Short mmCIF file of C-alpha atoms and ligand atoms in Angstrom, two decimals:
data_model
loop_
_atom_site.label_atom_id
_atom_site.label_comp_id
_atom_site.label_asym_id
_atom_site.label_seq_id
_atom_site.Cartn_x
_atom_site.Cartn_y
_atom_site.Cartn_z
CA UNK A 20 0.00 0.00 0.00
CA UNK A 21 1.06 3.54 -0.96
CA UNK A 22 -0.15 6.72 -1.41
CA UNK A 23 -3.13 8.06 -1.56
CA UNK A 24 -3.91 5.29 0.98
CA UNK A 25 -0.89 6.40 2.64
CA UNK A 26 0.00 9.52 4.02
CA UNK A 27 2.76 10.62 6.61
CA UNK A 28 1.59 13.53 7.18
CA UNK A 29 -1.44 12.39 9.52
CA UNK A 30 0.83 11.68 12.36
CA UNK A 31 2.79 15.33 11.82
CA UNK A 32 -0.89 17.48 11.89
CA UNK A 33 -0.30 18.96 15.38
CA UNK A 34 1.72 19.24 18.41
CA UNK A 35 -0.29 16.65 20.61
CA UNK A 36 -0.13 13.19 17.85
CA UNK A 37 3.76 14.58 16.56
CA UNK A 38 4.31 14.24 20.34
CA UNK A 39 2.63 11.11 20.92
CA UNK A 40 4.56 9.53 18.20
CA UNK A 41 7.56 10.99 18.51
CA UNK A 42 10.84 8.75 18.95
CA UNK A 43 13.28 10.03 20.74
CA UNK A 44 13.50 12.38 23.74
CA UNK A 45 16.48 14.57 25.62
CA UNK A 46 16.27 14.98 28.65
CA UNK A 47 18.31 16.89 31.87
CA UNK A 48 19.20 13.20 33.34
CA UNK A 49 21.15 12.96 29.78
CA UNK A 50 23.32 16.02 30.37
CA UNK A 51 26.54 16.29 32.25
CA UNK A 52 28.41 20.24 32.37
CA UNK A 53 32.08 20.18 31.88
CA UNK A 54 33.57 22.82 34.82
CA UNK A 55 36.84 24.42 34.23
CA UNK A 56 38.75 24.87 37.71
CA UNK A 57 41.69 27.05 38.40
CA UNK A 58 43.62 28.76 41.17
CA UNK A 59 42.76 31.80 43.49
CA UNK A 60 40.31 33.31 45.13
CA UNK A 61 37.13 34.94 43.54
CA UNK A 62 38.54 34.58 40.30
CA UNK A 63 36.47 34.14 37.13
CA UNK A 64 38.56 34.07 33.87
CA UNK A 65 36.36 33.65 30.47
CA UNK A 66 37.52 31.98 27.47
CA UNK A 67 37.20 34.15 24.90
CA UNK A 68 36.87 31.55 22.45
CA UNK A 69 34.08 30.16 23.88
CA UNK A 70 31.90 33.12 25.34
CA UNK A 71 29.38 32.09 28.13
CA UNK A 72 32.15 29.62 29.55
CA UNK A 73 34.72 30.70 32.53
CA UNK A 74 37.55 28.85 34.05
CA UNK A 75 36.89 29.63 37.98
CA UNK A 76 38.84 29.22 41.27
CA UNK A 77 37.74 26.69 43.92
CA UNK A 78 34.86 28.65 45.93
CA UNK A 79 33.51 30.23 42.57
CA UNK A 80 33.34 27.09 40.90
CA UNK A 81 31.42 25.78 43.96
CA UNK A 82 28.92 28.28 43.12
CA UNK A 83 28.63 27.52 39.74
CA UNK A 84 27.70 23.67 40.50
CA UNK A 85 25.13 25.57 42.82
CA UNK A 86 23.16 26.54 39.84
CA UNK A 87 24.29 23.92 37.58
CA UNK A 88 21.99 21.36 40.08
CA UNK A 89 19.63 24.10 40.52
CA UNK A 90 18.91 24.02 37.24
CA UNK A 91 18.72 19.92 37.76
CA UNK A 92 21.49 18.79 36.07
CA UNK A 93 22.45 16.06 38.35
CA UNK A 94 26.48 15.76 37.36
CA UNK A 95 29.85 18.12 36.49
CA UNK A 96 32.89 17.19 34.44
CA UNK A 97 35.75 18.64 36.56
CA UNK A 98 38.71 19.63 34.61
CA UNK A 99 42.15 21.62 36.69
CA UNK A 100 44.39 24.28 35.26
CA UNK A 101 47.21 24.15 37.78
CA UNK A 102 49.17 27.71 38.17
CA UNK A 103 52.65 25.31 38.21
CA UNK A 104 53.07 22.49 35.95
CA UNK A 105 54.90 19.72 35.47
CA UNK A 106 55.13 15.88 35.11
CA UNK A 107 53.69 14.88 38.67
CA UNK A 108 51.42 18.12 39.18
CA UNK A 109 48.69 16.02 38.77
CA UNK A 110 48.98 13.47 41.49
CA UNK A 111 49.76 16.47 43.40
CA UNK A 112 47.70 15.38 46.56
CA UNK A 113 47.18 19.34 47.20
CA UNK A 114 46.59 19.74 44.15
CA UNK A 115 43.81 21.78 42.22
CA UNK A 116 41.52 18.98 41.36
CA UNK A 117 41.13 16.89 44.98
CA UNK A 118 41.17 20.19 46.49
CA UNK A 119 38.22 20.73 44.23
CA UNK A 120 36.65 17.71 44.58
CA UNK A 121 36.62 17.86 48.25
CA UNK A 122 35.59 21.61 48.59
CA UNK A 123 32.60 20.52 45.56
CA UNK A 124 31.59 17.61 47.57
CA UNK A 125 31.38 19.33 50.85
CA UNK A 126 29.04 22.13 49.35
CA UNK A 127 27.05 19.98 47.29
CA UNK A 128 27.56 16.27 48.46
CA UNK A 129 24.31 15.45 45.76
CA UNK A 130 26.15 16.12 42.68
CA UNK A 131 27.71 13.26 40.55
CA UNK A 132 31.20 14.79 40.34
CA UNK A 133 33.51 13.04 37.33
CA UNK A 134 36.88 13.72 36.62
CA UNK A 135 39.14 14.34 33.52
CA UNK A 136 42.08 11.99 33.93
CA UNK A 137 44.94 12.67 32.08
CA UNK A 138 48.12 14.82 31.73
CA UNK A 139 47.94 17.56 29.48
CA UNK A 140 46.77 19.99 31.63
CA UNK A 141 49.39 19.42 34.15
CA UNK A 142 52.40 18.82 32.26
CA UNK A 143 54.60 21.89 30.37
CA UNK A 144 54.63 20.22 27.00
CA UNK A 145 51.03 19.62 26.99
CA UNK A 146 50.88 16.49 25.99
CA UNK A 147 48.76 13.39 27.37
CA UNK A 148 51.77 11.78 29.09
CA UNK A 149 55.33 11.52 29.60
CA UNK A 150 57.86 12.00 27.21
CA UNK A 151 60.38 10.04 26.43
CA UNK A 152 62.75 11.11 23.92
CA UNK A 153 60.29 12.76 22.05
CA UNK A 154 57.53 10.78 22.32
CA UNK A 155 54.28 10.47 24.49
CA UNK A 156 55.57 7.08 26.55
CA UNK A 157 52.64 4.74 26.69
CA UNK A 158 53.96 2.41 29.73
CA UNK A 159 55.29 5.28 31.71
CA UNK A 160 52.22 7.26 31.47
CA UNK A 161 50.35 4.62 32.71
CA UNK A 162 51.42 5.04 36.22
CA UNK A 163 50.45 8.86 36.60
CA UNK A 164 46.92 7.94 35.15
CA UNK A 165 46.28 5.32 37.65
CA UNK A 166 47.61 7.40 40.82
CA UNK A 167 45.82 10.37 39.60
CA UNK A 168 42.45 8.44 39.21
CA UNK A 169 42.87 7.01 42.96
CA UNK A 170 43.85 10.08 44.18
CA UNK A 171 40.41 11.37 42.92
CA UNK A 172 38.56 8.60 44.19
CA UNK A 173 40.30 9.14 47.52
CA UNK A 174 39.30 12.97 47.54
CA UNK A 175 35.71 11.62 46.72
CA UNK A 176 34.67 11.77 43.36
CA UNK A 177 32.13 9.51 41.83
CA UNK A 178 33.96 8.78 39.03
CA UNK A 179 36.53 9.26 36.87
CA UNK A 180 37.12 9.72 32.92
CA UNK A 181 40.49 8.95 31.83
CA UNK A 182 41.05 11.06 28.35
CA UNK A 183 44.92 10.62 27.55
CA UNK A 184 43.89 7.42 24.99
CA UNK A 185 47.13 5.28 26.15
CA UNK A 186 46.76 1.77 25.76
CA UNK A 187 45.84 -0.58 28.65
CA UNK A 188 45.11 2.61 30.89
CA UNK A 189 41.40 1.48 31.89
CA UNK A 190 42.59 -2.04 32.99
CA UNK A 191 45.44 -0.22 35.15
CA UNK A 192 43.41 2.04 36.73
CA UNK A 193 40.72 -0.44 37.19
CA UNK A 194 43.03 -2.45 39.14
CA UNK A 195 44.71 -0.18 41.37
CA UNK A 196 41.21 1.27 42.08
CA UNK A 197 40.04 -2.18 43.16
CA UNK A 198 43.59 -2.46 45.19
CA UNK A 199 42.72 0.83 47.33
CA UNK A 200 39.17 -0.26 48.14
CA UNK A 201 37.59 2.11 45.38
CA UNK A 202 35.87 -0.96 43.50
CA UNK A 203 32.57 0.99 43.32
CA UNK A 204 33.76 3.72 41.33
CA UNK A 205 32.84 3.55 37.66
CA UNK A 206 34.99 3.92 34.48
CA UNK A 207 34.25 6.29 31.94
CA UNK A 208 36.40 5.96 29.15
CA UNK A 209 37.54 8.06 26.27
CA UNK A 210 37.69 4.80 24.39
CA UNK A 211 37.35 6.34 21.16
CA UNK A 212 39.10 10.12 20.99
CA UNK A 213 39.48 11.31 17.27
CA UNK A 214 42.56 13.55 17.17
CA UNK A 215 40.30 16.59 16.05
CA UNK A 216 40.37 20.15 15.45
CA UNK A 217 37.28 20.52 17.22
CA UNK A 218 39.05 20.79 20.54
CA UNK A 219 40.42 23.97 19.37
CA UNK A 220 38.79 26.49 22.07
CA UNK A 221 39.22 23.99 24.25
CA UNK A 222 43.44 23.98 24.10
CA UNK A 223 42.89 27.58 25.74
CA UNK A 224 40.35 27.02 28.12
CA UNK A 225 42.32 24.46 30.06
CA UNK A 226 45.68 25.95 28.96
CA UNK A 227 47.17 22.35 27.25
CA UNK A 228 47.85 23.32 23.67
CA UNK A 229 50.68 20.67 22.46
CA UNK A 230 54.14 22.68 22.66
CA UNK A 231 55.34 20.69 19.71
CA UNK A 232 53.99 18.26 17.63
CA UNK A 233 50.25 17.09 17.50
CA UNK A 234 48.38 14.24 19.14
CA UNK A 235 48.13 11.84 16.06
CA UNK A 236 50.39 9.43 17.45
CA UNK A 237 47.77 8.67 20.31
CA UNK A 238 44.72 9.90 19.15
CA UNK A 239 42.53 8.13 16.59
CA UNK A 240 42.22 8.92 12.50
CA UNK A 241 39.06 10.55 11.70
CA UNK A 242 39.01 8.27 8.85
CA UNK A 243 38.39 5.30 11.13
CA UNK A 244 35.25 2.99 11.89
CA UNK A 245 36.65 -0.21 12.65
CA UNK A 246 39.43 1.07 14.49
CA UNK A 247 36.49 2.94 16.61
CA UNK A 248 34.78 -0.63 17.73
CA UNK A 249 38.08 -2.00 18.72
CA UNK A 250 38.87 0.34 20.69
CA UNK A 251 35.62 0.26 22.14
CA UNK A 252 36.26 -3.42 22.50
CA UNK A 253 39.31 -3.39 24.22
CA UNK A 254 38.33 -0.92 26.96
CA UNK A 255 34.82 -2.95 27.78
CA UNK A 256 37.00 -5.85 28.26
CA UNK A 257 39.67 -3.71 30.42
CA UNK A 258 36.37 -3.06 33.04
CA UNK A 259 35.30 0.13 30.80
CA UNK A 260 31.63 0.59 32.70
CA UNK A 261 30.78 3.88 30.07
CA UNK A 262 32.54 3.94 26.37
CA UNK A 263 32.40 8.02 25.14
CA UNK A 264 33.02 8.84 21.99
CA UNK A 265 34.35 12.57 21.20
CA UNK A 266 33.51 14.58 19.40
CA UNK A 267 29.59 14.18 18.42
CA UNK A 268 28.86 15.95 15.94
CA UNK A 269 30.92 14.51 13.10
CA UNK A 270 30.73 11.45 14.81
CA UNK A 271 27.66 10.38 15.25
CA UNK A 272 28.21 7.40 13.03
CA UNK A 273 30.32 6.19 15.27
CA UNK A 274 28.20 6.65 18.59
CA UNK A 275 25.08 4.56 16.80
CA UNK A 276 27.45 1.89 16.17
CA UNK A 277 28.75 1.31 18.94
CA UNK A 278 25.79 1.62 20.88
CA UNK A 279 24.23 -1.09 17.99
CA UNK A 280 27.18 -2.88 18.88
CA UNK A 281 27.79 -3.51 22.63
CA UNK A 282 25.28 -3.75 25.38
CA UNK A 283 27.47 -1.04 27.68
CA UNK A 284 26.12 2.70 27.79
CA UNK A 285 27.48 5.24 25.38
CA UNK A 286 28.37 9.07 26.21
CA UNK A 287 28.97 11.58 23.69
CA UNK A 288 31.08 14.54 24.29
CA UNK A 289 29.79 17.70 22.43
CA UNK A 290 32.98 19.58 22.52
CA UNK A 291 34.31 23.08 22.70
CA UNK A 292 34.91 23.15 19.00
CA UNK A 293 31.36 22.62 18.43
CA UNK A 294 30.37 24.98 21.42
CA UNK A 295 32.21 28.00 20.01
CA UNK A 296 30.95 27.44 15.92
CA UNK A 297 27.23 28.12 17.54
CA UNK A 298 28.15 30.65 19.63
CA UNK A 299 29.80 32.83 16.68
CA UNK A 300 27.00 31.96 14.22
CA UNK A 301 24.24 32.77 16.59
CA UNK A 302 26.26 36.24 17.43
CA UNK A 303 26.06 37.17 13.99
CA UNK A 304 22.30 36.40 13.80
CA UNK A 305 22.85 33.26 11.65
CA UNK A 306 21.02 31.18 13.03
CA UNK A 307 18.54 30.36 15.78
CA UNK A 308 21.02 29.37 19.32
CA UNK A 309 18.31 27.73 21.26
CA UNK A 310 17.04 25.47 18.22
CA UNK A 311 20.06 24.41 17.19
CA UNK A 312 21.34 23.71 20.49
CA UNK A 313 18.52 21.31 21.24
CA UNK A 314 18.59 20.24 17.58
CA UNK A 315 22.23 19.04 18.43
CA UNK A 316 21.83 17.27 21.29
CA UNK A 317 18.89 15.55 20.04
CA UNK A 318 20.66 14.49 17.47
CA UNK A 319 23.41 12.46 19.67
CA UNK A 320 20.64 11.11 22.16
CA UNK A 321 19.04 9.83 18.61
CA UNK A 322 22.24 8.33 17.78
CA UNK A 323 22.82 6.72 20.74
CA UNK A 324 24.37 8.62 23.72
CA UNK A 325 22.98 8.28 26.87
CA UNK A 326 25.41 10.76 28.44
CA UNK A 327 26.12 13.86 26.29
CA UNK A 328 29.17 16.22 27.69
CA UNK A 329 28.11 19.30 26.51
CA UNK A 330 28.74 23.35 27.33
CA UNK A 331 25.04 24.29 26.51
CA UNK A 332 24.14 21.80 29.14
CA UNK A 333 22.93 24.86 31.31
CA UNK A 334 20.96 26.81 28.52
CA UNK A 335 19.44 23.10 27.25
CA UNK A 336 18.19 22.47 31.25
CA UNK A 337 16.54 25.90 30.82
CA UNK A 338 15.06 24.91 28.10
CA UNK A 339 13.66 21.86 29.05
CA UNK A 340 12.26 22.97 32.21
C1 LIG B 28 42.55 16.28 27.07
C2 LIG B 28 41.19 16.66 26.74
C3 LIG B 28 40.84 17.41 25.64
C4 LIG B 28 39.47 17.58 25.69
C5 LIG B 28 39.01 16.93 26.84
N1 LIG B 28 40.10 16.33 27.48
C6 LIG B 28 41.65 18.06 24.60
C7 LIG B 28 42.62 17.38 23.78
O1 LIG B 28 42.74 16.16 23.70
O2 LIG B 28 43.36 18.13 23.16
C8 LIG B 28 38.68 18.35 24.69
C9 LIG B 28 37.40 18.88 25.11
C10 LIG B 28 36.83 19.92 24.24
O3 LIG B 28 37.33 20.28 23.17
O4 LIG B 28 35.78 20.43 24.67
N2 LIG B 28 42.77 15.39 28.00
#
């Protein structure tokens, strides 16, 4: 049967049947706000390239994660920009992030704090590790990553999200959380980080622009699918409990199949890249903000993300109050 007997457009004739039949839904519980963290006192820096976002010290930040669950997002994405950096910076046990984590916690023990772990903000070079003649040392690295993630667990997080892609990193710090009594805290891992140009705005916001070279040699090809599910693969048998996938928006591809693929829940992480393009076009008057905003995020809950990382997390809770 076809048309005339046929015709879609029945089911799109008003708001109340297009909403009875419609497929797919975003909510708040979706949404998680990245929160960049840095030191002082009452200090609010914004990042110019990515207006509406600030990098803020400890008791500011705590105020931000006020309204953040005020305006019921349940969860933050903590990332540090230490004033001193250096190779062990991060598993500083002073250090910007469990300071932050403990100060967050104690103000707001409700919200579902995550962590970033890896290097690049911490280190001089910028990179995701240590280096080693030149190169990002995978084996070395590991070590940092899995201090650094018990260190957060031990300054009470609720879990952490190891981004440096090194190999073998989410069975390492699987195990040595299981060795300090942290079993219960969940894995989210980067499993599949394209080395993109997306991340652009981000490089200044948390201050870890490369110093030389590019992230190729760790980061994955744009180019690649199959690569993707390996990844994926590997990490879900190192104890992965979340696989993300970053970016989204060029990736979506990549988020439905792996979500077709495995039975473990997906996260999508709308990135600063993608943050900023909307921000300038809806400046000029290009385009509707709030539209496309929930347009986009749509879009990767459609795909398959069950957690989406995203900067308009705040204006999209507003919006779907
Ligand atoms: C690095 C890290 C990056 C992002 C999150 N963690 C940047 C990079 O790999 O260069 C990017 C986030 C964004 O662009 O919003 N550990």
């Amino acid at each position: 049967m076809g048309f005339p007997d046929i015709r879609m457009r029945r089911l799109r004739s008003g708001p109340h049947i297009r909403s009875m039949v419609q497929e797919t839904r975003l909510s708040i519980d979706n949404l998680v706000m990245p929160v960049f963290i840095c030191e002082g006192e009452k200090v609010t820096v914004p990042i110019k390239s990515m207006p509406g976002i600030n990098r803020y010290s400890i008791d500011l930040a705590i105020e931000e994660c006020r309204k953040i669950t005020q305006l019921g997002i349940h969860s933050v994405l903590l990332f540090g920009i230490p004033s001193k950096k250096g190779n062990h910076v991060g598993t500083d046990r002073n250090g910007i992030i469990p300071r932050a984590i403990k100060a967050i916690k104690a103000a707001l023990p409700d919200l579902y704090v995550i962590t970033d772990v890896c290097n690049c903000e911490y280190t001089e070079h910028g990179h995701c590790g240590i280096v080693v003649n030149g190169t990002v040392d995978n084996d070395a690295t590991l070590e940092i990553l899995a201090k650094q993630a018990v260190l957060h667990a031990q300054s009470g997080c609720d879990m952490v999200a190891p981004s440096d892609m090194m190999d073998g990193r989410v069975g390492v710090i699987r195990k040595a959380l299981d060795t300090k009594g942290f079993s219960e805290i969940p894995i989210m891992s980067y499993a599949v980080k394209y080395a993109s140009a997306f991340y652009g705005p981000f490089r200044e916001a948390a201050d870890c622009a490369p110093k030389f070279g590019d992230r190729k040699a760790y980061q994955m090809n744009p180019a690649n699918t199959r690569e993707a599910l390996r990844e994926a693969e590997l990490d879900i048998e190192e104890g992965a409990d979340i696989i993300m996938v970053k970016p989204a928006l060029s990736y979506l591809d990549i988020v439905n199949q792996i979500k077709s693929k495995y039975t473990i829940p997906v996260a999508a992480y709308n990135v600063s890249g993608e943050y900023s393009m909307i921000k300038a076009a809806a400046a000029n008057g290009w385009i509707n903000e709030d539209a496309v905003v929930m347009e986009m995020l749509l879009s990767m809950k459609r795909a398959g993300a069950d957690i989406i990382v995203s900067y308009h997390a705040q204006r999209a809770a507003e919006l779907l109050q």
